[in-house]
PDB file of C-alpha atoms in Angstrom:
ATOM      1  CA  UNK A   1     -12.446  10.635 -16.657  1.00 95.00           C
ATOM      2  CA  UNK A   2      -9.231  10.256 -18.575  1.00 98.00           C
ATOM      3  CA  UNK A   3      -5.392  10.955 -17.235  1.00 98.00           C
ATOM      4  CA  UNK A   4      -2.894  12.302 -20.156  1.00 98.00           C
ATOM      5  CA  UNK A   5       0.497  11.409 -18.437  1.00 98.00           C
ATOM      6  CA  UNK A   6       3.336  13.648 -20.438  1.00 98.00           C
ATOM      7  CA  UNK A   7       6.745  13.056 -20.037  1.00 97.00           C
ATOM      8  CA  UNK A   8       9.400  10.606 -20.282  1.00 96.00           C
ATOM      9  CA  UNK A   9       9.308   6.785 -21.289  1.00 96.00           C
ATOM     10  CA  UNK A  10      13.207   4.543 -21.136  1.00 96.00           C
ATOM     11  CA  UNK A  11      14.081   1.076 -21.173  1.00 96.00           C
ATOM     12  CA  UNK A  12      15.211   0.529 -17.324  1.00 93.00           C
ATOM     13  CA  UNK A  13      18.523  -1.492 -17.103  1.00 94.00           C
ATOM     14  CA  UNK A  14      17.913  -2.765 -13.577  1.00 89.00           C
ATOM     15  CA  UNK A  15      21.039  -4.286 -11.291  1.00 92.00           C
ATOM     16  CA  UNK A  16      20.085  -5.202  -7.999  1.00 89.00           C
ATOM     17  CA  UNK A  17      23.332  -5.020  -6.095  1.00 92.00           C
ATOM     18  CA  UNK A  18      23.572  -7.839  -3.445  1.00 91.00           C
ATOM     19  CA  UNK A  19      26.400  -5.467  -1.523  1.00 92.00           C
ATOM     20  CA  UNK A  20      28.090  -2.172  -1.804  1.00 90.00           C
ATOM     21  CA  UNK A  21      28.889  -0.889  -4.894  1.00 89.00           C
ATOM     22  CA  UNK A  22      32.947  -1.700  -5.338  1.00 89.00           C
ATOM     23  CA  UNK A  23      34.350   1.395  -7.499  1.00 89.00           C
ATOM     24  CA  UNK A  24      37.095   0.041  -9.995  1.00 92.00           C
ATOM     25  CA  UNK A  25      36.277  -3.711  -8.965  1.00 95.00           C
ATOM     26  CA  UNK A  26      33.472  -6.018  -9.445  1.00 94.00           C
ATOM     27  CA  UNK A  27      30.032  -5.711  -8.004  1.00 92.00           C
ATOM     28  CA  UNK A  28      27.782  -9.075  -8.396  1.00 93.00           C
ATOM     29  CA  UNK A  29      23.976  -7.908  -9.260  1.00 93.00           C
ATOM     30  CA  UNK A  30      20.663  -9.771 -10.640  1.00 92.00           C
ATOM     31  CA  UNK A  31      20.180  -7.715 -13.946  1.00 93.00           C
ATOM     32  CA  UNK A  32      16.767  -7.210 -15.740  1.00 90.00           C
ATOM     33  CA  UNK A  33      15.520  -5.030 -18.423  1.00 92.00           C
ATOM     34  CA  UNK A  34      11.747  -3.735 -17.851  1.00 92.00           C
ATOM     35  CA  UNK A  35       9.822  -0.935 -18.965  1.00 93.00           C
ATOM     36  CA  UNK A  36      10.177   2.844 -17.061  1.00 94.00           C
ATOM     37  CA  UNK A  37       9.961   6.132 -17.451  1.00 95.00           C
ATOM     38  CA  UNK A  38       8.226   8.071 -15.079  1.00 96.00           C
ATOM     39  CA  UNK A  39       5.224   9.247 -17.140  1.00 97.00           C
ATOM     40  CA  UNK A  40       4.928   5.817 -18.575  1.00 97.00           C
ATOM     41  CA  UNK A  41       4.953   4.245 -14.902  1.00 96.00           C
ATOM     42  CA  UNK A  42       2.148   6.186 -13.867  1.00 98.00           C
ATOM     43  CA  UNK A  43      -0.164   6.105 -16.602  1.00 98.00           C
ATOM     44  CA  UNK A  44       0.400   1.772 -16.325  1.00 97.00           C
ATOM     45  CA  UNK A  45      -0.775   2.323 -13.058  1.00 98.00           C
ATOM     46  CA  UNK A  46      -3.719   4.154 -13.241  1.00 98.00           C
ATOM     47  CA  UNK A  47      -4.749   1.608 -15.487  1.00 97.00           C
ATOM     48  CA  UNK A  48      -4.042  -1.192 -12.902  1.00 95.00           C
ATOM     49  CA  UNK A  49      -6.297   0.472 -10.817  1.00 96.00           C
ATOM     50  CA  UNK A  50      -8.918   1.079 -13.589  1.00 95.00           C
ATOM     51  CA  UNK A  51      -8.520   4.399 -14.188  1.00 96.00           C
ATOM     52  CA  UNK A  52      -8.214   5.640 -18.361  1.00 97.00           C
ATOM     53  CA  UNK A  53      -4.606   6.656 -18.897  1.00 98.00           C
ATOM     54  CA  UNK A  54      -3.080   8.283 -22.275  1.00 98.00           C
ATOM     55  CA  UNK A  55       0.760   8.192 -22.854  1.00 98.00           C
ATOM     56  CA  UNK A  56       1.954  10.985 -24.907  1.00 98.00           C
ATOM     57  CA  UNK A  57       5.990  11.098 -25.020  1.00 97.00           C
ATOM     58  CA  UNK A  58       8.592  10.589 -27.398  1.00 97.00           C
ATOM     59  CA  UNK A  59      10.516   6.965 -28.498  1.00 97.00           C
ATOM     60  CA  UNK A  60      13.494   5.893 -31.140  1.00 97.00           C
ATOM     61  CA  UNK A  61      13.153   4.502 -34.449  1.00 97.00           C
ATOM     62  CA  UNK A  62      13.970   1.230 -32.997  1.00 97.00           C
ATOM     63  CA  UNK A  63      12.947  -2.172 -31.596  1.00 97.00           C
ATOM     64  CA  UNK A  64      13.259  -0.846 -27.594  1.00 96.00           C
ATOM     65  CA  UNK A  65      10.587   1.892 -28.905  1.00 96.00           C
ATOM     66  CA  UNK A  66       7.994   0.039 -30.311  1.00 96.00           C
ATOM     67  CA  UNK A  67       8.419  -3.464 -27.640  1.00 95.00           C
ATOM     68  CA  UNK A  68       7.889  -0.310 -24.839  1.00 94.00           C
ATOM     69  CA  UNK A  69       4.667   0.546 -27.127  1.00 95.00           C
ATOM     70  CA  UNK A  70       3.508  -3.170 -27.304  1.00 96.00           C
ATOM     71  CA  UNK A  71       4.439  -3.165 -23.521  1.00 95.00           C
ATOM     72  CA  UNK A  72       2.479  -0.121 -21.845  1.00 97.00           C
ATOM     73  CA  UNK A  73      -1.019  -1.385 -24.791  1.00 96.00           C
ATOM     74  CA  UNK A  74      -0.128  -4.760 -22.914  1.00 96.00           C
ATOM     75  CA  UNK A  75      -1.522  -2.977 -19.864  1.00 96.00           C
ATOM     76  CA  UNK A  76      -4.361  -1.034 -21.458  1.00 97.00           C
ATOM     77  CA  UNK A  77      -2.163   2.438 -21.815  1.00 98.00           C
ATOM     78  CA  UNK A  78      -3.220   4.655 -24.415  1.00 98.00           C
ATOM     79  CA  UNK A  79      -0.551   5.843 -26.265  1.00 97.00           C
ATOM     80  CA  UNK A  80       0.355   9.112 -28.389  1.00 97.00           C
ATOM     81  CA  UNK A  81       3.901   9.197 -29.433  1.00 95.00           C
ATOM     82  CA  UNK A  82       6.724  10.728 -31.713  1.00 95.00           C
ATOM     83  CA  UNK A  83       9.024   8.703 -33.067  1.00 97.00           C
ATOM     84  CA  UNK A  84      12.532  10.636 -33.569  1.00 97.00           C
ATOM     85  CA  UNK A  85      14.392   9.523 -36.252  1.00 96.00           C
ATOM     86  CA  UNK A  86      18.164  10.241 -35.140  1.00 97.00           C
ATOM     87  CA  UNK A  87      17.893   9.106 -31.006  1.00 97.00           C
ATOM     88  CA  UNK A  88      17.594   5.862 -29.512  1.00 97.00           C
ATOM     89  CA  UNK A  89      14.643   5.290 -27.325  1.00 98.00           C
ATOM     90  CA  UNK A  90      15.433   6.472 -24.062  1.00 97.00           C
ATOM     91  CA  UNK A  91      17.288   4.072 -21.554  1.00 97.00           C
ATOM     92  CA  UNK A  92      18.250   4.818 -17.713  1.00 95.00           C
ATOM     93  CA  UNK A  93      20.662   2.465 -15.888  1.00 95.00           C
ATOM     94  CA  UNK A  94      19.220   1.578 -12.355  1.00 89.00           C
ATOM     95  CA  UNK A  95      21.317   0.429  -9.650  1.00 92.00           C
ATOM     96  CA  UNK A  96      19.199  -0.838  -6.711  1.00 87.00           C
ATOM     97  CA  UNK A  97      21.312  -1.438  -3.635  1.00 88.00           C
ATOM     98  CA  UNK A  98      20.032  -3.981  -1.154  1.00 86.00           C
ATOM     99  CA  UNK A  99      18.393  -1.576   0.913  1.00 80.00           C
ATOM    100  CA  UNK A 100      16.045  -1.143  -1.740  1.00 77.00           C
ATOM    101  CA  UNK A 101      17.237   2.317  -2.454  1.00 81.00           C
ATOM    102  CA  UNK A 102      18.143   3.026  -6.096  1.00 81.00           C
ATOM    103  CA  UNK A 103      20.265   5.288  -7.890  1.00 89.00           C
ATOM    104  CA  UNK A 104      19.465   5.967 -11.595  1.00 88.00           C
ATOM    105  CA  UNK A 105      22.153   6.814 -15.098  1.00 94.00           C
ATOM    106  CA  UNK A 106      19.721   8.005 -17.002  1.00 94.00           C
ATOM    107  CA  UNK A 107      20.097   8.692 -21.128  1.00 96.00           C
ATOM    108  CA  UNK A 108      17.244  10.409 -22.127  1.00 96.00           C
ATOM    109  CA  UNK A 109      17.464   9.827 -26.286  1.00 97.00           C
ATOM    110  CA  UNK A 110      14.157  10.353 -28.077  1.00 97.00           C
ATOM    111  CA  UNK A 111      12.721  12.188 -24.746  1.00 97.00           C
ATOM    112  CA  UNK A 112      14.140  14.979 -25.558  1.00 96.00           C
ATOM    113  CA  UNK A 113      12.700  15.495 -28.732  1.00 96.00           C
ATOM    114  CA  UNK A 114       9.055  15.972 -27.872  1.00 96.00           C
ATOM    115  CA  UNK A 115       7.505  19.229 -29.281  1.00 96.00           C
ATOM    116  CA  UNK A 116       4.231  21.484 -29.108  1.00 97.00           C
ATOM    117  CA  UNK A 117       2.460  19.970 -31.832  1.00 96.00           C
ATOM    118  CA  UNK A 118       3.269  16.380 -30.449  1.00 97.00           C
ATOM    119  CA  UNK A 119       0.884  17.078 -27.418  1.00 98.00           C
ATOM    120  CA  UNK A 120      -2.967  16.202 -28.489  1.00 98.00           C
ATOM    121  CA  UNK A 121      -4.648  19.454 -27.089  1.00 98.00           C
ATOM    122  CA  UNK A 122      -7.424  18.719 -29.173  1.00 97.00           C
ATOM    123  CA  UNK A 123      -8.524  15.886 -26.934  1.00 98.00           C
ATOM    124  CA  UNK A 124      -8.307  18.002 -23.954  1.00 98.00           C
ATOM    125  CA  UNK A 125     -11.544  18.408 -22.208  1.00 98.00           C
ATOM    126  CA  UNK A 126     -13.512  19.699 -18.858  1.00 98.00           C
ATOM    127  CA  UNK A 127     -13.673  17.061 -16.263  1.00 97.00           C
ATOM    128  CA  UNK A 128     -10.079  15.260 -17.249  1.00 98.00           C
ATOM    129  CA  UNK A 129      -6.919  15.311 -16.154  1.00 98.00           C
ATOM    130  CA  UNK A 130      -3.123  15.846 -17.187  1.00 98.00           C
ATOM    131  CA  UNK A 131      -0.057  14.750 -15.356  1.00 98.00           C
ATOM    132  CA  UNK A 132       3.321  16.096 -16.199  1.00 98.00           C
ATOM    133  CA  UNK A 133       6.657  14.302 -15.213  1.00 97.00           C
ATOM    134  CA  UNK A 134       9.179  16.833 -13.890  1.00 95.00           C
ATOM    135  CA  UNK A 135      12.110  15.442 -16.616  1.00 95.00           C
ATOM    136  CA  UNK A 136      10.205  17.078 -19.182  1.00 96.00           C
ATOM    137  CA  UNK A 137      10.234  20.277 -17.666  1.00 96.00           C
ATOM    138  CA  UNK A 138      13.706  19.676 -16.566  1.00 95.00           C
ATOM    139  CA  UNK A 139      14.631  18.696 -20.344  1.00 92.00           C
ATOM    140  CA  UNK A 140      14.835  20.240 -23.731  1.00 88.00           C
ATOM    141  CA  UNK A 141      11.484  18.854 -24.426  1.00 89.00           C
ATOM    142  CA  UNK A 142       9.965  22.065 -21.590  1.00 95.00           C
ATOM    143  CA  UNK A 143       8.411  23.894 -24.299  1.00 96.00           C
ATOM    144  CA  UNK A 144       6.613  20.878 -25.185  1.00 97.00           C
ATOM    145  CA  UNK A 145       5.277  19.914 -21.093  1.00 97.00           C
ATOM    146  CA  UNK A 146       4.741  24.061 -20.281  1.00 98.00           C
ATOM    147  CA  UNK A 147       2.224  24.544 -23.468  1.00 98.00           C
ATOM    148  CA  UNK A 148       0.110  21.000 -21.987  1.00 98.00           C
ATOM    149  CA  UNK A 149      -0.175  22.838 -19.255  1.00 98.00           C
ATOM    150  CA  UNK A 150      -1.696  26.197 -20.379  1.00 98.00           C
ATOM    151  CA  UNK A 151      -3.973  24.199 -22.357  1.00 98.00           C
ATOM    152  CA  UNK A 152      -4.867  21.653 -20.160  1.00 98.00           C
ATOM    153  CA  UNK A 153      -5.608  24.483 -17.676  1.00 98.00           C
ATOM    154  CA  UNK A 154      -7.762  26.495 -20.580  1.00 98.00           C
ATOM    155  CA  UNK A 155      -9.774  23.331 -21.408  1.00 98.00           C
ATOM    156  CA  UNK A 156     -10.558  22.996 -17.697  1.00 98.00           C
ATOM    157  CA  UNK A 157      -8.869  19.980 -16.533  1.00 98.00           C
ATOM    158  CA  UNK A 158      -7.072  19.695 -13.367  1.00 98.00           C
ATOM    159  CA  UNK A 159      -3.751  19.113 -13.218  1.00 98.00           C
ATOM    160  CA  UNK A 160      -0.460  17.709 -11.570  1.00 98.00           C
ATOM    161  CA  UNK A 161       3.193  17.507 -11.813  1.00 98.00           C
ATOM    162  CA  UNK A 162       5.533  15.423 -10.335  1.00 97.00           C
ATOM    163  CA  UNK A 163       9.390  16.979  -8.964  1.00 96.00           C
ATOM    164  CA  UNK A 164      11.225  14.463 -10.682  1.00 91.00           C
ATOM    165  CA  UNK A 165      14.628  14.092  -9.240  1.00 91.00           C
ATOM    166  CA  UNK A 166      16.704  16.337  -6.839  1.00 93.00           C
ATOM    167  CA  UNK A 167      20.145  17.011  -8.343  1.00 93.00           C
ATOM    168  CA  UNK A 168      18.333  17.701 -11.966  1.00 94.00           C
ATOM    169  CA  UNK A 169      15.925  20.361 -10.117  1.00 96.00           C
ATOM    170  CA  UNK A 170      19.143  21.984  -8.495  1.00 95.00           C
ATOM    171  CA  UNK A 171      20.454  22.731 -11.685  1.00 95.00           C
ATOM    172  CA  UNK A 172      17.818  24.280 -13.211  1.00 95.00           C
ATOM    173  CA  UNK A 173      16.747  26.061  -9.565  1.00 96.00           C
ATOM    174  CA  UNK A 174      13.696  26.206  -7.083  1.00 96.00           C
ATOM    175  CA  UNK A 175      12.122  29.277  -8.408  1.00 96.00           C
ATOM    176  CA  UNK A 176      13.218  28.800 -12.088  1.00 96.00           C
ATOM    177  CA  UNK A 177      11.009  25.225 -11.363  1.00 97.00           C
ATOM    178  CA  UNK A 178       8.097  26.522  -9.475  1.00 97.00           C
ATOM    179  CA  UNK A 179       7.186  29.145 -12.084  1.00 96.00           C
ATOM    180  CA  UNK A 180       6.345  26.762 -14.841  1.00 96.00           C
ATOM    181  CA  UNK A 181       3.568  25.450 -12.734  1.00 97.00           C
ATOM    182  CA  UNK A 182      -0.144  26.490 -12.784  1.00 97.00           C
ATOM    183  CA  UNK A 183      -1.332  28.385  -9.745  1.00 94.00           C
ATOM    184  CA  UNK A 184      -3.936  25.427  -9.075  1.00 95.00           C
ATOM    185  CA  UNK A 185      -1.691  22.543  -9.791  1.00 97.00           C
ATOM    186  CA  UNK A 186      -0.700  19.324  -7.263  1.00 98.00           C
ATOM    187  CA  UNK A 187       2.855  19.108  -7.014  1.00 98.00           C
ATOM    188  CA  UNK A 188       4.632  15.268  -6.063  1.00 98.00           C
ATOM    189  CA  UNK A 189       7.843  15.528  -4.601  1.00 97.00           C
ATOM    190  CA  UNK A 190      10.125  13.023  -2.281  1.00 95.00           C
ATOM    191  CA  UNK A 191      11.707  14.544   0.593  1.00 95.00           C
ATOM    192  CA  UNK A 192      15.068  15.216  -1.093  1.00 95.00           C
ATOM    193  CA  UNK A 193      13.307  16.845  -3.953  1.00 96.00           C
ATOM    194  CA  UNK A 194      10.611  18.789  -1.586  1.00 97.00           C
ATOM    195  CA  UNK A 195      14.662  20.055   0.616  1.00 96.00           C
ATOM    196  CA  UNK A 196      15.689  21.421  -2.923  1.00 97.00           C
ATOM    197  CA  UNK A 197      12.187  23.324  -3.823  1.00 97.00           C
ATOM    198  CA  UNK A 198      11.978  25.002  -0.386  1.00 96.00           C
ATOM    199  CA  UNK A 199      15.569  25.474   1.045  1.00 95.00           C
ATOM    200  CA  UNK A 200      14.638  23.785   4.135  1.00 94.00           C
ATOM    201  CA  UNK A 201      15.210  20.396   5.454  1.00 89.00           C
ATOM    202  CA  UNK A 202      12.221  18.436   7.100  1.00 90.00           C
ATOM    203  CA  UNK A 203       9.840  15.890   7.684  1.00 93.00           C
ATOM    204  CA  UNK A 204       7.272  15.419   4.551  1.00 95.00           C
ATOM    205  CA  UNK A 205       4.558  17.421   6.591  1.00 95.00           C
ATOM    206  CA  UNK A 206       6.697  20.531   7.465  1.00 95.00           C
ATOM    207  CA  UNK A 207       7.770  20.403   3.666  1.00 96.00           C
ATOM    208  CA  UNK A 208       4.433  20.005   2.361  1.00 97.00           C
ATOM    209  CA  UNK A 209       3.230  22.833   4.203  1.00 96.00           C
ATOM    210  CA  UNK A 210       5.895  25.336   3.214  1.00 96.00           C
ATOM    211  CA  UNK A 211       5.537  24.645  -0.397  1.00 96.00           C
ATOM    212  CA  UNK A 212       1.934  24.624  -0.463  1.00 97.00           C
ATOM    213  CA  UNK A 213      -0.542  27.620  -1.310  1.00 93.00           C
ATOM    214  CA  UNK A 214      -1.958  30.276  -3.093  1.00 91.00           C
ATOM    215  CA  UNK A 215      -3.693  27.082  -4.797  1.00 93.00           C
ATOM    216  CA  UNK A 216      -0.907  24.725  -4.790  1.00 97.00           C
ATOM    217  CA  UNK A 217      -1.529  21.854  -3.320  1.00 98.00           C
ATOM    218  CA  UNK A 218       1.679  19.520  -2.274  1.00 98.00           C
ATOM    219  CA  UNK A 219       2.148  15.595  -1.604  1.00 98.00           C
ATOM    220  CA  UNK A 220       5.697  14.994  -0.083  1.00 97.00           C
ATOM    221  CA  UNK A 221       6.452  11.660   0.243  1.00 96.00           C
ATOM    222  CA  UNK A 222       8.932   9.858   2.141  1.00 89.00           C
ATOM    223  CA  UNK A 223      10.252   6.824   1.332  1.00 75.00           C
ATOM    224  CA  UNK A 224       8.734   3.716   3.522  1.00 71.00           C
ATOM    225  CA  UNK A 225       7.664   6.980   6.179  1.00 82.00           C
ATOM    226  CA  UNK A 226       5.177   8.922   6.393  1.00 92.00           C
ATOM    227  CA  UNK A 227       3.500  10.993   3.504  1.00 96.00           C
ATOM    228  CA  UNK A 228       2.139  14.688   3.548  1.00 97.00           C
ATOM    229  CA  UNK A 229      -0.811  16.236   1.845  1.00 98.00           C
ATOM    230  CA  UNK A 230      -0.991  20.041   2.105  1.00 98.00           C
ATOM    231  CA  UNK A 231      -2.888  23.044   0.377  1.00 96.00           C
ATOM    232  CA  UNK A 232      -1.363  25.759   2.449  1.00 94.00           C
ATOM    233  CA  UNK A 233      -4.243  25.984   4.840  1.00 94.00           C
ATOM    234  CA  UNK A 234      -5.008  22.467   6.015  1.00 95.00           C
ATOM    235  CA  UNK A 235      -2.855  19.190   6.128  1.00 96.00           C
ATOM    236  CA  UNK A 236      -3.132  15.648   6.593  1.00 97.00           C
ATOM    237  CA  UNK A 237       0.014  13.156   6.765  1.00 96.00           C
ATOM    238  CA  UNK A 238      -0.415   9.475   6.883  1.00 96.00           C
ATOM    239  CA  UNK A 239       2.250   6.811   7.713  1.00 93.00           C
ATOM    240  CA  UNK A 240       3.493   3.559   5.103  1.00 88.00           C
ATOM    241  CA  UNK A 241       2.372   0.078   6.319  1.00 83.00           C
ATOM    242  CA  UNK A 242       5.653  -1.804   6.860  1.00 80.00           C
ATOM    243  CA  UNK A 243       6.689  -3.872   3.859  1.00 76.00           C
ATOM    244  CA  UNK A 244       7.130  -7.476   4.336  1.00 68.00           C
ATOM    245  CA  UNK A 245       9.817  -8.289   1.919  1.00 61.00           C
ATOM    246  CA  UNK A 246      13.456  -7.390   2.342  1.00 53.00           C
ATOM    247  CA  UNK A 247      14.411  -7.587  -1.197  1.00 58.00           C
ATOM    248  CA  UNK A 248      12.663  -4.252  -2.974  1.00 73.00           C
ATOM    249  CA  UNK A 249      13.145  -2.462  -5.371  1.00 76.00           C
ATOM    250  CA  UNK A 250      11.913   1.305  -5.071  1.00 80.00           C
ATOM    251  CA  UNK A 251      12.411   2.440  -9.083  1.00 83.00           C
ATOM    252  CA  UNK A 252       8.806   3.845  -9.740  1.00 89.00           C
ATOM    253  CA  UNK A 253       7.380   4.305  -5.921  1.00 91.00           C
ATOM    254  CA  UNK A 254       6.799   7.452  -6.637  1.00 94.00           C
ATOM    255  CA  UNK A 255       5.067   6.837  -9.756  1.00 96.00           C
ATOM    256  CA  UNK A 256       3.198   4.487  -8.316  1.00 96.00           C
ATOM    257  CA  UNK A 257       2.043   6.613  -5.480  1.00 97.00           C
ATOM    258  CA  UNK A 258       0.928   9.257  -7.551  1.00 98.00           C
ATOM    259  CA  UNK A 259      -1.614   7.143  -9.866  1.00 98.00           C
ATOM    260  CA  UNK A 260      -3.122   5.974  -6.236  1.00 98.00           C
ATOM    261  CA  UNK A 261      -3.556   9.152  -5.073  1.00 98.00           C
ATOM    262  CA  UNK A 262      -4.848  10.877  -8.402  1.00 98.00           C
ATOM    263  CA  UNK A 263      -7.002   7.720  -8.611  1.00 98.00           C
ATOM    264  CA  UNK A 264      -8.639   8.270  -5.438  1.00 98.00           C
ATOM    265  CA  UNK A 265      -8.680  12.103  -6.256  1.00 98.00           C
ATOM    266  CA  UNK A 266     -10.566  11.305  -9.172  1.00 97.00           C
ATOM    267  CA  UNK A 267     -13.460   9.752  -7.068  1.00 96.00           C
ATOM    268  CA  UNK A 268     -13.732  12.564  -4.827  1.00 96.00           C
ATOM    269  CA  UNK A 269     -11.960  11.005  -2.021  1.00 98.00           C
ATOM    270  CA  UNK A 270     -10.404  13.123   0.846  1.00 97.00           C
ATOM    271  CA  UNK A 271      -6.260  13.706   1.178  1.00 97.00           C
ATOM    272  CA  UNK A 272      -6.250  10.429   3.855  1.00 97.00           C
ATOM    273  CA  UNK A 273      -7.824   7.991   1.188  1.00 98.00           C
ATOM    274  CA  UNK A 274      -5.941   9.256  -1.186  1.00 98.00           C
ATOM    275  CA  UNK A 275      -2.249   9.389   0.673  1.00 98.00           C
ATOM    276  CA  UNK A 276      -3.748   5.439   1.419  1.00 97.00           C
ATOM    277  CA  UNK A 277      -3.954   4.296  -2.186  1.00 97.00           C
ATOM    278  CA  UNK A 278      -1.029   6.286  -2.567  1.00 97.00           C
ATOM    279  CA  UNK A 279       1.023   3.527  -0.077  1.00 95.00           C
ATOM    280  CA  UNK A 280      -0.688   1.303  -1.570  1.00 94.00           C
ATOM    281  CA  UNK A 281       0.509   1.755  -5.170  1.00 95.00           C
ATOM    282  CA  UNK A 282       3.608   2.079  -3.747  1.00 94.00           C
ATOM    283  CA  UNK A 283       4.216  -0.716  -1.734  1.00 91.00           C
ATOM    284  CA  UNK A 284       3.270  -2.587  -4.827  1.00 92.00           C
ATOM    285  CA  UNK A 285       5.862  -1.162  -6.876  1.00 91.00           C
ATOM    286  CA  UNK A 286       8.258  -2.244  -4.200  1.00 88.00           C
ATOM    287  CA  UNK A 287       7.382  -5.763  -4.593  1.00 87.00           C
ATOM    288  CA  UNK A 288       8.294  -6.218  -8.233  1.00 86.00           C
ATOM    289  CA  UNK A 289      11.481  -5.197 -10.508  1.00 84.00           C
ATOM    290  CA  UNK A 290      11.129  -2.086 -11.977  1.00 84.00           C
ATOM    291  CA  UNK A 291       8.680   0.731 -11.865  1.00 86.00           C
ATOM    292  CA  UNK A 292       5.793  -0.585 -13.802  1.00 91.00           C
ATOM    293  CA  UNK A 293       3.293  -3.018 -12.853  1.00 91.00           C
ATOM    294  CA  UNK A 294       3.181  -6.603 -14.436  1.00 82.00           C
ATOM    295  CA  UNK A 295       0.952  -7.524 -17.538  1.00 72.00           C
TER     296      UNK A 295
END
């Protein structure tokens, strides 16, 4: 079974505060530049978990481009890019406070200039799957994500979408959202993003279940709590293990969650293995800088 993983690819520029954020003065942070995205994070993780994972996104006509290329081959990612000509390859500024929590400036460049004819429908087939970040259905580049989903759906794979980020999926709205999914497809969303989507606030489960049905099935996720899997009728919710370290870094959790859950989905596995390997992933993700795992 293979995953394509659409969407976005950046250069992360991660500064891991060691205190509150001082506006208009100086704020002391580690600083690191690593490999994100959140299409790109997920498809390195599948393959950490040794799943087949495609790439298929966008980059610049530059060095950041092609050492994020070298970087996600590094980890056995198979890639299908554009290269745009006139944008730099995509970079997001991270700022990780020491809670772990992290707040992300993100300059989308060459992302946005993925089109229809950049997706590789012709490799779709029965039996596979294709994940879709949310930016590129909250981007310019939503012509591109919406037609590798009607064909992804018309070759008979399954298929899943992550929620992306909150304040982008306010702008564009709930419904506006919602109706560029697939009746059948597995929505990811955090708690913040799952509050937007519904209009309610929530624990994961209650969340899950109201967004869930008529052949959606939901994952809600929250944070280092508890997790919800829901397909309208039935739903299971499974707690985080407590993470031993109390320097983390959350960029790519979610990412990291969703290759162990589709993963385990892959293999047949019920919603409570999979919301396990989801953690797992996860708590990995924690551990390291950034949201991808190491070579």
């Amino acid at each position: 079974m293979t995953f394509f993983c659409l969407g976005d690819l950046m250069v992360d520029v991660v500064a891991r505060l060691f205190g509150p954020l001082a506006e208009g003065s100086d704020s002391p942070a580690v600083i690191s530049y690593v490999g994100g995205g959140s299409a790109a994070n997920t498809a390195a993780w599948l393959t950490r978990v040794g799943v087949d994972s495609v790439f298929i996104g966008a980059i610049g006509d530059d060095a950041a481009g092609q050492s994020q290329l070298e970087s996600l081959h590094t980890l056995g990612v198979d890639v299908r890019f554009r290269v745009d000509r006139t944008r730099p390859t995509g970079t997001c500024l991270v700022l990780v406070a020491p809670t772990g929590e992290r707040t992300m400036v993100p300059d989308p460049g060459a992302n946005l200039a993925l089109q229809e004819f950049d997706v590789p429908t012709d490799e779709f087939a029965a039996g596979d799957h294709l994940h879709v970040s949310g930016y590129a259905l909250l981007r310019d580049s939503r012509d591109s994500a919406v037609h590798a989903l009607s064909a992804a759906v018309r070759a008979g794979m399954t298929v899943s979408v992550g929620a992306a980020s909150a304040a982008p999926l306010e702008l564009l709205g709930a419904n506006s959202f919602l109706k560029l999914l697939p009746d059948d497809a597995l929505l990811f969303a955090n708690e913040k993003e799952a509050a937007v989507l519904t209009g309610i606030e929530g624990g994961a489960a209650d969340l899950a279940a109201a967004l869930a049905g008529d052949g959606r099935q939901v994952v809600v996720t929250a944070g280092s709590g508890e997790a919800a899997w829901s397909d309208g009728a039935e739903a299971t919710a499974m707690a985080a293990e407590p993470l031993d370290r109390p320097e983390l870094d959350t960029t790519g959790a979610g990412d990291a969650f969703a290759a162990g859950f589709l993963a385990a989905r892959a293999r047949e596995a019920g919603p409570a293995v999979c919301l396990r390997d989801g953690h797992a992933l996860a708590a990995a993700a924690c551990r390291m800088t950034g949201g991808r795992p190491e070579a």
